[in-house]
Short mmCIF file of C-alpha atoms and ligand atoms in Angstrom, two decimals:
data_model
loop_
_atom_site.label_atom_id
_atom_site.label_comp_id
_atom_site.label_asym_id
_atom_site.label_seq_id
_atom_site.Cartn_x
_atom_site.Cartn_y
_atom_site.Cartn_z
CA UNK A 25 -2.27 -14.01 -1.65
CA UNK A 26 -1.92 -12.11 -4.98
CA UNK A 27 -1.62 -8.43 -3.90
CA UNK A 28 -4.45 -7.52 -6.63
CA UNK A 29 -6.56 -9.69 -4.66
CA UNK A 30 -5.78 -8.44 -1.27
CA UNK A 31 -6.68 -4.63 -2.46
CA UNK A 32 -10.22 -6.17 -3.80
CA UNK A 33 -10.93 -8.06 -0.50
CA UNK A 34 -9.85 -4.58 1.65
CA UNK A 35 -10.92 -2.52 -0.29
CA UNK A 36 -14.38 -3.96 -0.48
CA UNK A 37 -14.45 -3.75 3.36
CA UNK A 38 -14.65 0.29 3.41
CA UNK A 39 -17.82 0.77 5.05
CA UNK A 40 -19.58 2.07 7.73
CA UNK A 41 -22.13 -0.06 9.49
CA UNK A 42 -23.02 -3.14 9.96
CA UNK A 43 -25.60 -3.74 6.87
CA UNK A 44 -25.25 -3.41 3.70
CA UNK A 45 -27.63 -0.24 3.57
CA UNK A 46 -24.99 1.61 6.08
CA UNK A 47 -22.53 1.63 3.06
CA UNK A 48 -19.86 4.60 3.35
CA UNK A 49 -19.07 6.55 0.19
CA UNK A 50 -15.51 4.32 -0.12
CA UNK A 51 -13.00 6.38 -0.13
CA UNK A 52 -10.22 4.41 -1.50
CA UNK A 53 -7.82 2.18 0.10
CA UNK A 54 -5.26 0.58 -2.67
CA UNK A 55 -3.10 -2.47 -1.69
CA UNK A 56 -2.61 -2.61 -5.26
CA UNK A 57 0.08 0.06 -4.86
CA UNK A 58 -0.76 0.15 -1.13
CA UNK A 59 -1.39 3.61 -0.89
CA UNK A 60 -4.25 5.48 0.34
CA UNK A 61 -6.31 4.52 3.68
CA UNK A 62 -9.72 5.63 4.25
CA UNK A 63 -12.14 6.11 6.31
CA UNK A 64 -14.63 5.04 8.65
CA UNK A 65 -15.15 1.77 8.29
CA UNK A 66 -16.19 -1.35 9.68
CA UNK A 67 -18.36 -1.11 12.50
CA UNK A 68 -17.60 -4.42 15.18
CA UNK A 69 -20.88 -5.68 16.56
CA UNK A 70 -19.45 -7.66 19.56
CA UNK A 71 -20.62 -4.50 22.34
CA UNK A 72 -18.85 -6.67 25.15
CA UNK A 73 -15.17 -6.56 23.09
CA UNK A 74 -14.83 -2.71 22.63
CA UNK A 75 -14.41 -0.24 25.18
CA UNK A 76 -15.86 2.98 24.25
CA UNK A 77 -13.42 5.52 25.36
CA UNK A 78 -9.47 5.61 25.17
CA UNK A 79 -8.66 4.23 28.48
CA UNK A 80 -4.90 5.42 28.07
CA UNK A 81 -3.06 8.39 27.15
CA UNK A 82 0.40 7.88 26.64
CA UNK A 83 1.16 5.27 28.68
CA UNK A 84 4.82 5.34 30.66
CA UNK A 85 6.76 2.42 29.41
CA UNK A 86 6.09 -0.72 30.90
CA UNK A 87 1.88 0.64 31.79
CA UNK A 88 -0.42 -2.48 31.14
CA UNK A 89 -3.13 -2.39 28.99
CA UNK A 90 -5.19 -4.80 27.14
CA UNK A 91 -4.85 -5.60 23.42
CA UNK A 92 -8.84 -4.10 23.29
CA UNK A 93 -7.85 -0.78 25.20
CA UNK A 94 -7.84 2.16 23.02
CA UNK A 95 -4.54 3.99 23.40
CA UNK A 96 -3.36 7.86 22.38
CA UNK A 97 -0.02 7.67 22.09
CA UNK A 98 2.90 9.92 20.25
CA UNK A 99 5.66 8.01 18.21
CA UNK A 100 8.48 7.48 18.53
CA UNK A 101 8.84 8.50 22.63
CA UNK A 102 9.77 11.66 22.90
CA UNK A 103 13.11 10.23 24.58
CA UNK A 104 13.96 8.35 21.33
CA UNK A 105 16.52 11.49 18.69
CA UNK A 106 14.39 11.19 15.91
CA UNK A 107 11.41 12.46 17.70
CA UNK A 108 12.99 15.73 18.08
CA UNK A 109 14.38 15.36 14.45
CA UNK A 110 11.78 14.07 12.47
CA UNK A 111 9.13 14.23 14.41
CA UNK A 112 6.23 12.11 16.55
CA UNK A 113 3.06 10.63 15.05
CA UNK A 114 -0.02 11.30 17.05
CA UNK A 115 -1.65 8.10 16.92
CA UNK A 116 -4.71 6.08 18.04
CA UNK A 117 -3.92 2.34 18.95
CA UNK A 118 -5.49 -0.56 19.97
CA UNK A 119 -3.58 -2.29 23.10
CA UNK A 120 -2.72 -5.22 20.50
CA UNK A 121 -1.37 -2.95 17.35
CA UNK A 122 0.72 -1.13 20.11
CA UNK A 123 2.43 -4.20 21.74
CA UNK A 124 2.75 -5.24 18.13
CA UNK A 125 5.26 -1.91 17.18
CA UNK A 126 6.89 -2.27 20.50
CA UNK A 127 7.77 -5.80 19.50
CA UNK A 128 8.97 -4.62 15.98
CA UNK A 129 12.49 -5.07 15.40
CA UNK A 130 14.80 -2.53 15.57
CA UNK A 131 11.73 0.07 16.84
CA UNK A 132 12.18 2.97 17.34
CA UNK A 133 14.63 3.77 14.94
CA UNK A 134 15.64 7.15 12.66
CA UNK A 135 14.49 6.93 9.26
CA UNK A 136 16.55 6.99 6.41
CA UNK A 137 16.22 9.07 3.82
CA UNK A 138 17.29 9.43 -0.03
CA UNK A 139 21.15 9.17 -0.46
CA UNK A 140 21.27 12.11 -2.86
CA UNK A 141 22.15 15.42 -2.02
CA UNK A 142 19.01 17.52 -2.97
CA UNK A 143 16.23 15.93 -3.60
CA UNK A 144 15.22 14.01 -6.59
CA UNK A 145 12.05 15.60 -7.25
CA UNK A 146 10.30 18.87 -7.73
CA UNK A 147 6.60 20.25 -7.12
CA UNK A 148 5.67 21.78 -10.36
CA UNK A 149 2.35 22.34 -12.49
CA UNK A 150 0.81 18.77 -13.31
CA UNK A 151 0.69 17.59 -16.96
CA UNK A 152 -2.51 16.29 -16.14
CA UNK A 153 -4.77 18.68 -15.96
CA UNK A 154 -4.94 21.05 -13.13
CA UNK A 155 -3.13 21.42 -9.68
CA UNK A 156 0.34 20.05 -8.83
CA UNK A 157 2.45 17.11 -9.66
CA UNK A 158 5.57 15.43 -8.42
CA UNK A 159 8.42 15.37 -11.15
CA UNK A 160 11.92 13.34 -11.28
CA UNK A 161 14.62 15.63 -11.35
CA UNK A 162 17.37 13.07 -12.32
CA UNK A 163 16.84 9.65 -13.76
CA UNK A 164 15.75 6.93 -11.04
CA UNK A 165 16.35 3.30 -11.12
CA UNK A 166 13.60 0.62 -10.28
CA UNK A 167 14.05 0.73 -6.51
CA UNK A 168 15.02 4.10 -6.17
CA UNK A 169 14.31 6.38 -2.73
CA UNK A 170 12.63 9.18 -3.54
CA UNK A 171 11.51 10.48 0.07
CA UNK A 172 10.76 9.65 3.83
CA UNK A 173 8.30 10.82 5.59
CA UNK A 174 6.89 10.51 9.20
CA UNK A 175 3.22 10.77 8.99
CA UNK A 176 1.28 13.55 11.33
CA UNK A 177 -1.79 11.11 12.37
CA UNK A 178 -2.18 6.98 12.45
CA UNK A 179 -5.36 6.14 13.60
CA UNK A 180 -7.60 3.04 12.74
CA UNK A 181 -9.68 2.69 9.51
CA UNK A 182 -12.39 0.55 11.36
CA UNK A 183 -14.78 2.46 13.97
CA UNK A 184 -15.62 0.11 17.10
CA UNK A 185 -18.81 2.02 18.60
CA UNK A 186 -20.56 -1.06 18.95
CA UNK A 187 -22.69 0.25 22.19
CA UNK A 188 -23.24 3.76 20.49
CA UNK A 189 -24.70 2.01 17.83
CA UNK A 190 -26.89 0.12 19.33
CA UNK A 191 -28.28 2.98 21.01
CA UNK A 192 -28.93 4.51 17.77
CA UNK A 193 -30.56 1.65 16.65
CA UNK A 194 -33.33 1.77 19.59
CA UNK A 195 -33.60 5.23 19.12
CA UNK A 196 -34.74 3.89 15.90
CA UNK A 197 -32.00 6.23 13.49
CA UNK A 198 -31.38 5.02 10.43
CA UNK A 199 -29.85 5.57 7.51
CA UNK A 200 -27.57 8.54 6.71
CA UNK A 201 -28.44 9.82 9.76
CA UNK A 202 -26.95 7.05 11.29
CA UNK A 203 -23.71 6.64 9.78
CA UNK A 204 -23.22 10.58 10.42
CA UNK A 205 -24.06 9.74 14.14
CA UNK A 206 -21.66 7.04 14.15
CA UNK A 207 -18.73 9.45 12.50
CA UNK A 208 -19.40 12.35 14.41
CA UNK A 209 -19.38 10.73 17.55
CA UNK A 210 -16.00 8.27 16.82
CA UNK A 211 -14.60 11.80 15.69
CA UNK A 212 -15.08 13.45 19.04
CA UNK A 213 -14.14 10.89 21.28
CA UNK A 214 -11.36 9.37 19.50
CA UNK A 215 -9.91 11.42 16.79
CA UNK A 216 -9.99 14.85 18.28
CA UNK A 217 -7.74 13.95 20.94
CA UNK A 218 -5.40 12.45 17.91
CA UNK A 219 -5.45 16.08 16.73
CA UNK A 220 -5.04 17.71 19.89
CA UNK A 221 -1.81 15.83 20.24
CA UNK A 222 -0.46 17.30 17.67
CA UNK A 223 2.16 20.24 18.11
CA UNK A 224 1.14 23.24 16.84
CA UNK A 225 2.70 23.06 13.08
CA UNK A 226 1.59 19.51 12.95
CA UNK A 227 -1.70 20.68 13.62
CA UNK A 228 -1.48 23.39 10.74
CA UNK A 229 0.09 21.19 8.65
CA UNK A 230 -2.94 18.67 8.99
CA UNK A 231 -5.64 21.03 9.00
CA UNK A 232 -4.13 22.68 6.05
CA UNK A 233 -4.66 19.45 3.93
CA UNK A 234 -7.57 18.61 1.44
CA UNK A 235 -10.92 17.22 2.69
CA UNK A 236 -13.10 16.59 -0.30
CA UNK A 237 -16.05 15.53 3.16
CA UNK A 238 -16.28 19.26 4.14
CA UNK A 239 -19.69 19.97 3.23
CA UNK A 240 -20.85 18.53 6.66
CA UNK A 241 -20.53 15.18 6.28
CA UNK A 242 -17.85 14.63 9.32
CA UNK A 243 -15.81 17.08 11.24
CA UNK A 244 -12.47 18.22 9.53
CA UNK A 245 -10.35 15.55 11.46
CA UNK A 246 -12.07 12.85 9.94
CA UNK A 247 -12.52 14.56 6.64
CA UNK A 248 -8.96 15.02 6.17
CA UNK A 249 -8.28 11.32 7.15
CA UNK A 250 -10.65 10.12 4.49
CA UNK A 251 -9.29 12.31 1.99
CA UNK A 252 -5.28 11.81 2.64
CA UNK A 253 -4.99 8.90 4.72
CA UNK A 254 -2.57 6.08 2.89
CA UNK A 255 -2.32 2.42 4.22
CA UNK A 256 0.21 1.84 7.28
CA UNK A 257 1.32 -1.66 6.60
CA UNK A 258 2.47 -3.69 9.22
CA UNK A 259 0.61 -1.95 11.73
CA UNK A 260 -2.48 -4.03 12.79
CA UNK A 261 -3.95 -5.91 15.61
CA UNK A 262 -3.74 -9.25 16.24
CA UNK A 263 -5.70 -11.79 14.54
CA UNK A 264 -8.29 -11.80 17.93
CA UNK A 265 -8.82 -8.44 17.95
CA UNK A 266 -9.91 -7.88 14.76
CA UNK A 267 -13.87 -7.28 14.44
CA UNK A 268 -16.58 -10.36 14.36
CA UNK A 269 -16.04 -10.47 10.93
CA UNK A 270 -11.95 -10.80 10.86
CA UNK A 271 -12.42 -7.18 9.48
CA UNK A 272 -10.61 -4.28 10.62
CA UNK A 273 -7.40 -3.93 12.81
CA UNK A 274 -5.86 -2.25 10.15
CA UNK A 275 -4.57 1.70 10.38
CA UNK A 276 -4.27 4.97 8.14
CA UNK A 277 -1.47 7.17 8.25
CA UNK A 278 -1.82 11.24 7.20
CA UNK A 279 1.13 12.05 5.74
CA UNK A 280 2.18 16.43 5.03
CA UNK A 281 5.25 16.09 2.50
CA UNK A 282 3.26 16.04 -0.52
CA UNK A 283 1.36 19.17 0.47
CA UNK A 284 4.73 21.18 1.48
CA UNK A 285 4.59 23.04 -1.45
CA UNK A 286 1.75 25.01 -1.19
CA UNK A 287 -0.35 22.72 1.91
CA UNK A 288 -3.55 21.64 -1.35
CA UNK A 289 -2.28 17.88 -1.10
CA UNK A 290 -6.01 17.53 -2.74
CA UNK A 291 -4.23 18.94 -6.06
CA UNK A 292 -1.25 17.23 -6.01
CA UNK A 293 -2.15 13.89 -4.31
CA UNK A 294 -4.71 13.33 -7.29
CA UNK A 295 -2.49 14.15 -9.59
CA UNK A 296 -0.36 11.36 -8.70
CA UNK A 297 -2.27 8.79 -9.07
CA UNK A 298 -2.22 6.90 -12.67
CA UNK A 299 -2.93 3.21 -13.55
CA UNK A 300 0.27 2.97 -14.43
CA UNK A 301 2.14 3.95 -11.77
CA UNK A 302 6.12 4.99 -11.45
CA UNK A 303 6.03 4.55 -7.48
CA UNK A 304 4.71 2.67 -4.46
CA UNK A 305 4.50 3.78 -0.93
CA UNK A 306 5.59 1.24 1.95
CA UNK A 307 5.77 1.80 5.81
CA UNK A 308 8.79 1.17 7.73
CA UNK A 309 7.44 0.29 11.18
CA UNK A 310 11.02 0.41 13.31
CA UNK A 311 11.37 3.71 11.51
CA UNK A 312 7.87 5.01 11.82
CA UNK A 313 8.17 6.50 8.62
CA UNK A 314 6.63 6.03 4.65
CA UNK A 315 8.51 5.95 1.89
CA UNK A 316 8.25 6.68 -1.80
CA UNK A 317 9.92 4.61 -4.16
CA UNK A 318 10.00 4.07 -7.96
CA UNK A 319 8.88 0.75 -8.82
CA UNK A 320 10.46 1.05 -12.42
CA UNK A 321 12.73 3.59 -14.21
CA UNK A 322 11.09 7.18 -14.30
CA UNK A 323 13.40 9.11 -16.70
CA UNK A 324 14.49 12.99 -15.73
CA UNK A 325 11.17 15.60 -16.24
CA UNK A 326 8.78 12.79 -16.00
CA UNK A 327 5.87 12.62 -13.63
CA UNK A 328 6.17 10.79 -10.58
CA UNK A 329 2.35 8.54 -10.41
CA UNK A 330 1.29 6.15 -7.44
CA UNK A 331 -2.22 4.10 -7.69
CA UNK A 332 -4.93 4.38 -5.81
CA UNK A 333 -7.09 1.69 -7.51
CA UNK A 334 -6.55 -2.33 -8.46
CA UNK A 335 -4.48 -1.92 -11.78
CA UNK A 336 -5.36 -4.91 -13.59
CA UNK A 337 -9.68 -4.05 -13.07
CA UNK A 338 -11.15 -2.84 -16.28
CA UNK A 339 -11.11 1.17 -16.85
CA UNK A 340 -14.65 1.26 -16.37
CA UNK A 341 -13.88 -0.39 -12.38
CA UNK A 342 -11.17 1.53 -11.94
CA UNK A 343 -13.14 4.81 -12.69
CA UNK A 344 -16.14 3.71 -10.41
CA UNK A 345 -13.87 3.19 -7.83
CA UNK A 346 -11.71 6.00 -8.37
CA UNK A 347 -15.27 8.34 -7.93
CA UNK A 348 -14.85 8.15 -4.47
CA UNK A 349 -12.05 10.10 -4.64
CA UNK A 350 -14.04 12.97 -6.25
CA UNK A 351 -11.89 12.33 -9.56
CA UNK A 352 -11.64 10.66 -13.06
CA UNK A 353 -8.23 9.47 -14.03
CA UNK A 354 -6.87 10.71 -17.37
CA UNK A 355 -3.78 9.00 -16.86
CA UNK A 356 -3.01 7.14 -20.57
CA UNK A 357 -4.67 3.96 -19.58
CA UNK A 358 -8.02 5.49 -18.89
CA UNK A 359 -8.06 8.05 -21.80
CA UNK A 360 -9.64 6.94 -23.72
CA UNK A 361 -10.23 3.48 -22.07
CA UNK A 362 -9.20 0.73 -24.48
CA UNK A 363 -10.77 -2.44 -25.32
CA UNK A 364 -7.27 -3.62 -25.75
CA UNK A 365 -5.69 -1.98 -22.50
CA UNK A 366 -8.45 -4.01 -20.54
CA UNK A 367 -7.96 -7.18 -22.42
CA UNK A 368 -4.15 -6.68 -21.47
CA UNK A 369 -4.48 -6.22 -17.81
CA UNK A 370 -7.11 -9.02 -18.04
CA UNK A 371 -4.58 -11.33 -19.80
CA UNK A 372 -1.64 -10.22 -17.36
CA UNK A 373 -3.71 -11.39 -14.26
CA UNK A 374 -4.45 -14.74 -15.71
CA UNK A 375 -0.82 -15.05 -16.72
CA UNK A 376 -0.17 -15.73 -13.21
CA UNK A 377 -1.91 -19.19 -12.66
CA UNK A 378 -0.22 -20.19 -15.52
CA UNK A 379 3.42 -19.34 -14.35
CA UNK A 380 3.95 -22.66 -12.20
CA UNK A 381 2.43 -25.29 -14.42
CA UNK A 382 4.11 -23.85 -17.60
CA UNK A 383 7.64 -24.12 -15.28
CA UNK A 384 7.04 -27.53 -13.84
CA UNK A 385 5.87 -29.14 -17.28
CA UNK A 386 9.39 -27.22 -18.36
CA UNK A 387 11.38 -28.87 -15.75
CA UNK A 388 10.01 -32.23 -16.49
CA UNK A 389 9.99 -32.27 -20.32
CA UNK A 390 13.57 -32.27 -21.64
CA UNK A 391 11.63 -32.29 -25.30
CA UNK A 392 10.56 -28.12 -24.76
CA UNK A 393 13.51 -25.92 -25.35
CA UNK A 394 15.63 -24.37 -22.90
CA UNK A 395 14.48 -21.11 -23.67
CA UNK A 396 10.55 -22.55 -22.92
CA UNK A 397 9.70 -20.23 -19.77
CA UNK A 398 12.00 -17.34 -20.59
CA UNK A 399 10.14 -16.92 -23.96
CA UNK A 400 6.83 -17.01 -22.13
CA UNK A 401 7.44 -14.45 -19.46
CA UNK A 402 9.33 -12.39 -20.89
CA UNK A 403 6.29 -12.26 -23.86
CA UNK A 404 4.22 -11.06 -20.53
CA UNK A 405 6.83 -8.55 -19.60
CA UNK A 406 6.73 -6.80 -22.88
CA UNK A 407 2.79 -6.71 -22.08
CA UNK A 408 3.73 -5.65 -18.65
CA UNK A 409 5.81 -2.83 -19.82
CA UNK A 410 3.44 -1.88 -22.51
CA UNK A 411 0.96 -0.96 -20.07
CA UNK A 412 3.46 0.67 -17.25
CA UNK A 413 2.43 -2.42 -14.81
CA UNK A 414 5.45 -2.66 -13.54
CA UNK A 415 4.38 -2.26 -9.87
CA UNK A 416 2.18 -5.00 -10.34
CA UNK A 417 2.75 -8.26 -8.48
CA UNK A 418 2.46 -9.82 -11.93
CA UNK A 419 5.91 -7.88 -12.86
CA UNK A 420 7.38 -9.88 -10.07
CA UNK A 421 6.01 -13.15 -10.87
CA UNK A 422 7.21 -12.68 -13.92
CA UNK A 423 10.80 -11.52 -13.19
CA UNK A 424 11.02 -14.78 -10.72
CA UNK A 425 9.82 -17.18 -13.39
CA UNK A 426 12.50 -15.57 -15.44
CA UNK A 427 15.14 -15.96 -12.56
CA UNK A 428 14.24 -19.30 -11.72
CA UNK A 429 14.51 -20.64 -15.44
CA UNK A 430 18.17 -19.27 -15.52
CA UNK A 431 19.13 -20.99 -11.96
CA UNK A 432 17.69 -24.30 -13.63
CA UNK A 433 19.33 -23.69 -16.51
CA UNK A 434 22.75 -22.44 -14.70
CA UNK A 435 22.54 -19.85 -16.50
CA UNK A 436 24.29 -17.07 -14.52
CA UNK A 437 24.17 -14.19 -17.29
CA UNK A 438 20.24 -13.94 -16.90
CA UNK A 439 20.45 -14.80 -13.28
CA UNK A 440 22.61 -11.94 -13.04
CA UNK A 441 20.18 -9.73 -15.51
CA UNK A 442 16.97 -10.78 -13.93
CA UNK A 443 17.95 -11.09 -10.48
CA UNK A 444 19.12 -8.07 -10.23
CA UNK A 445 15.59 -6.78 -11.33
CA UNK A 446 13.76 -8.79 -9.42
CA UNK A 447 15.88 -7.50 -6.25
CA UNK A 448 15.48 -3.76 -7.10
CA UNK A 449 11.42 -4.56 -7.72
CA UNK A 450 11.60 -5.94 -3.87
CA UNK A 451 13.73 -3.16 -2.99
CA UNK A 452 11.08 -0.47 -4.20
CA UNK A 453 8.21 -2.50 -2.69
CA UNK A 454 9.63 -3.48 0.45
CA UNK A 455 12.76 -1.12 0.99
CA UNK A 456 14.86 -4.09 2.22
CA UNK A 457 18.45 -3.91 0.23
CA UNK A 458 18.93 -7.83 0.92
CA UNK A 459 16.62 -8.48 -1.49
CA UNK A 460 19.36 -7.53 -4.06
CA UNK A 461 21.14 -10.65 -3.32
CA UNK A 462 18.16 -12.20 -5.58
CA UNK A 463 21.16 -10.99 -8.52
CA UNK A 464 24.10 -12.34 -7.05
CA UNK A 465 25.09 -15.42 -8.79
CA UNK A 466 27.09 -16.70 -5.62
CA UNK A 467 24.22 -16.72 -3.82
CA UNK A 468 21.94 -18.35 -6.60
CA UNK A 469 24.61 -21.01 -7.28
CA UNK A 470 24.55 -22.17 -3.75
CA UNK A 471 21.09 -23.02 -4.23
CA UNK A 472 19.15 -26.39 -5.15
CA UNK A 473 18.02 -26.16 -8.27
CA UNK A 474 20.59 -24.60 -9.48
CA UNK A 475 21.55 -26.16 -13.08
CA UNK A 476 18.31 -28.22 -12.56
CA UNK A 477 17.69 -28.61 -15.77
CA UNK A 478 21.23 -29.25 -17.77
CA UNK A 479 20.09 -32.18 -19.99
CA UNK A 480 22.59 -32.30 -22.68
CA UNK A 481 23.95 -35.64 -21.40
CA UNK A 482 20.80 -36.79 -21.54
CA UNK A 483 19.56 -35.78 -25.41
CA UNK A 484 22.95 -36.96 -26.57
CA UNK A 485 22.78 -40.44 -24.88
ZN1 ZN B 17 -6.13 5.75 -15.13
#
């Protein structure tokens, strides 16, 4: 599915309760740039699937549970050398996320960090406005590492009180009162033994962190989680044991680095976030560890953005979403919004149903020119560069329409100039350096199409 779309169908998921009246204040949860998890969520309603209480605490290796048992467990083991290294996670699992890591690949493994010596970026004063930002200190590539971290806290975005709330619901409490009920309780039961597994500077570290709920809303452990929390992809439950709805399953990770500075990740956090983001954040699962990593060239001195919203909705979305955050973007998309900047992003996300039928009527017709489907997406990439899109999935449909016109064309200068784009986009986004083969002609050449469409024999019969 088109990533844009995935962030509108999860995103549109954040509440809490089962009606439409129980709806949470949605704090965000981008897939768009996959960044920021929220909050309490999706309430199941199946009573019978969901036990109540964690029914394991750190289970030895090789301790069954079920893929519905709740599970407080510390990652990696404390036997594996990163833990002592890099840290442990404190995290709440269900039994079928936790088989799930076990089964990862390569888990548990050290993270890897940023090749360079000292670190790319600095903490420094935001251009935007007040509080912090994150600035490049040298010029990064498309791709480029800019830092690991192992998160403090993982712990699920969906609450499963199914039998709490039913109580609640003959004791006839509605309404806010509910969905505070709900929170409070989930928080003591299952998220203050998250915290209390936490050593003692993990516990500072996380407490020390923003929480735009403090005004009594939920307890600081949730607060903070709402506030800081950031997607963990590949972490979920199976497909059974998500809620009655196929909702939930999926997990939030609290992450310090960003906060080192001065511990007010509310300041600097917000200030990363533009509409045209420099960066994406992905999660390693073997690793246990997020990183950041520029999804286009971010020269020296600039500002180092992520996204927190759908980058191709109109300003005026993006803003209303972007309230539950507590903040209005000023990034240079937003201010002021632009009929223009909308009609772009607009344009850009119906570019992409066009991509295939533009190639194939290419491939077929030896009467369009050779440079048909280059000049088309490469007319989008100009847009997409215009508006600093460039983490967009568009960018990458793009860059492949360009990459696959040059293999049917045999073309290996632009395979070589696109491919090798294309590889560092899936390098930033996915942190896998095989995806740079996507620029290596040899590879390319072996492939099936390759020189697909080389009619010259044909127009000069
Ligand atoms: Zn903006």
């Amino acid at each position: 599915m088109e990533r844009d779309t995935v962030a509108q169908s999860i995103r549109d998921r954040w509440t809490v309760g089962d009606t439409e009246d129980d709806q949470c204040d949605r704090i965000p949860q981008s897939r768009s740039n996959r960044d920021v998890a929220d909050p309490a969520t999706h309430l199941t309603r199946d009573p019978a699937h969901v036990p109540e209480q964690i029914t394991y605490i750190s289970p030895p290796p090789g301790a069954s549970f079920s893929d519905t048992d709740f599970i407080l467990v510390s990652l990696p083991p404390s036997t594996h050398p990163s833990a002592s290294l890099h840290g442990q996670t404190s995290c709440l699992l269900r039994g079928g996320a936790y088989k799930h890591i076990l089964a990862t690949p390569g888990f548990p493994c050290a993270p890897t960090f940023p090749s360079s010596s000292s670190p790319v970026y600095i903490i420094a004063p935001s251009r935007h406005g007040l509080g912090l930002g994150m600035f490049a200190t040298c010029d990064l590539e498309i791709g480029a590492h800019i830092l690991t971290e192992r998160p403090l806290t993982v712990t699920p975005t969906t609450i499963r009180m199914p039998v709490f709330a039913a109580e609640l619901d003959r004791s006839n409490v509605r309404g806010e009162e509910r969905r505070k009920a709900i929170m409070g309780e989930w928080e003591r039961r299952f998220l203050d033994p998250v915290f209390n597994g936490m050593g003692k500077e993990e516990k500072e570290a996380f407490a020390g962190l923003a929480n735009c709920h403090a005004e009594g809303e939920c307890g600081m452990v949730l607060g903070v989680i709402r506030t800081n929390g950031f997607e963990v992809e590949g972490v979920r439950e199976d497909e059974e044991d998500e809620g009655v709805d196929g909702e939930g399953g999926e997990y939030a990770g609290v992450c310090r680095d960003m906060c080192r500075a001065n511990h007010r990740s509310f300041a600097i956090q917000f200030n990363l976030h533009s509409c045209s983001p420099s960066a994406d954040r992905l999660f390693d699962v073997p690793s246990f560890s997020f990183q950041l990593r520029a999804t286009r060239f971010i020269k020296a001195g600039e500002e180092i953005s992520v996204s927190y919203c759908t980058v191709l909705d109109p300003a005026v979305e993006r803003q209303s979403y972007l309230t539950s955050y507590g903040f209005t973007c000023t990034c240079t998309a937003c201010l002021p919004p632009t009929h223009a900047s909308d009609t772009r992003r607009a344009l850009l996300r119906s570019s992409i149903d066009e991509i295939d039928d533009t190639f194939d009527e290419w491939l077929a017709d030896p009467l369009l020119a050779d440079d048909f489907v280059l000049k088309s997406s490469l007319r989008w990439i100009r847009v997409i560069e215009k508006e600093g899109l460039e983490a967009s999935d568009v960018y990458r449909h793009h860059l492949h329409a360009l990459v696959r016109a040059c293999v049917a064309l045999g073309d290996e200068e632009g395979v070589m100039r696109y491919g090798r784009t294309l590889g560092l986009w899936w390098l930033g986004q996915s942190g896998r350096e095989d995806m740079l083969k996507m620029g290596d002609v040899k590879y390319l050449r072996g492939r099936p199409d390759w020189g697909m469409r080389v009619w010259e024999e044909h127009v000069e019969e």
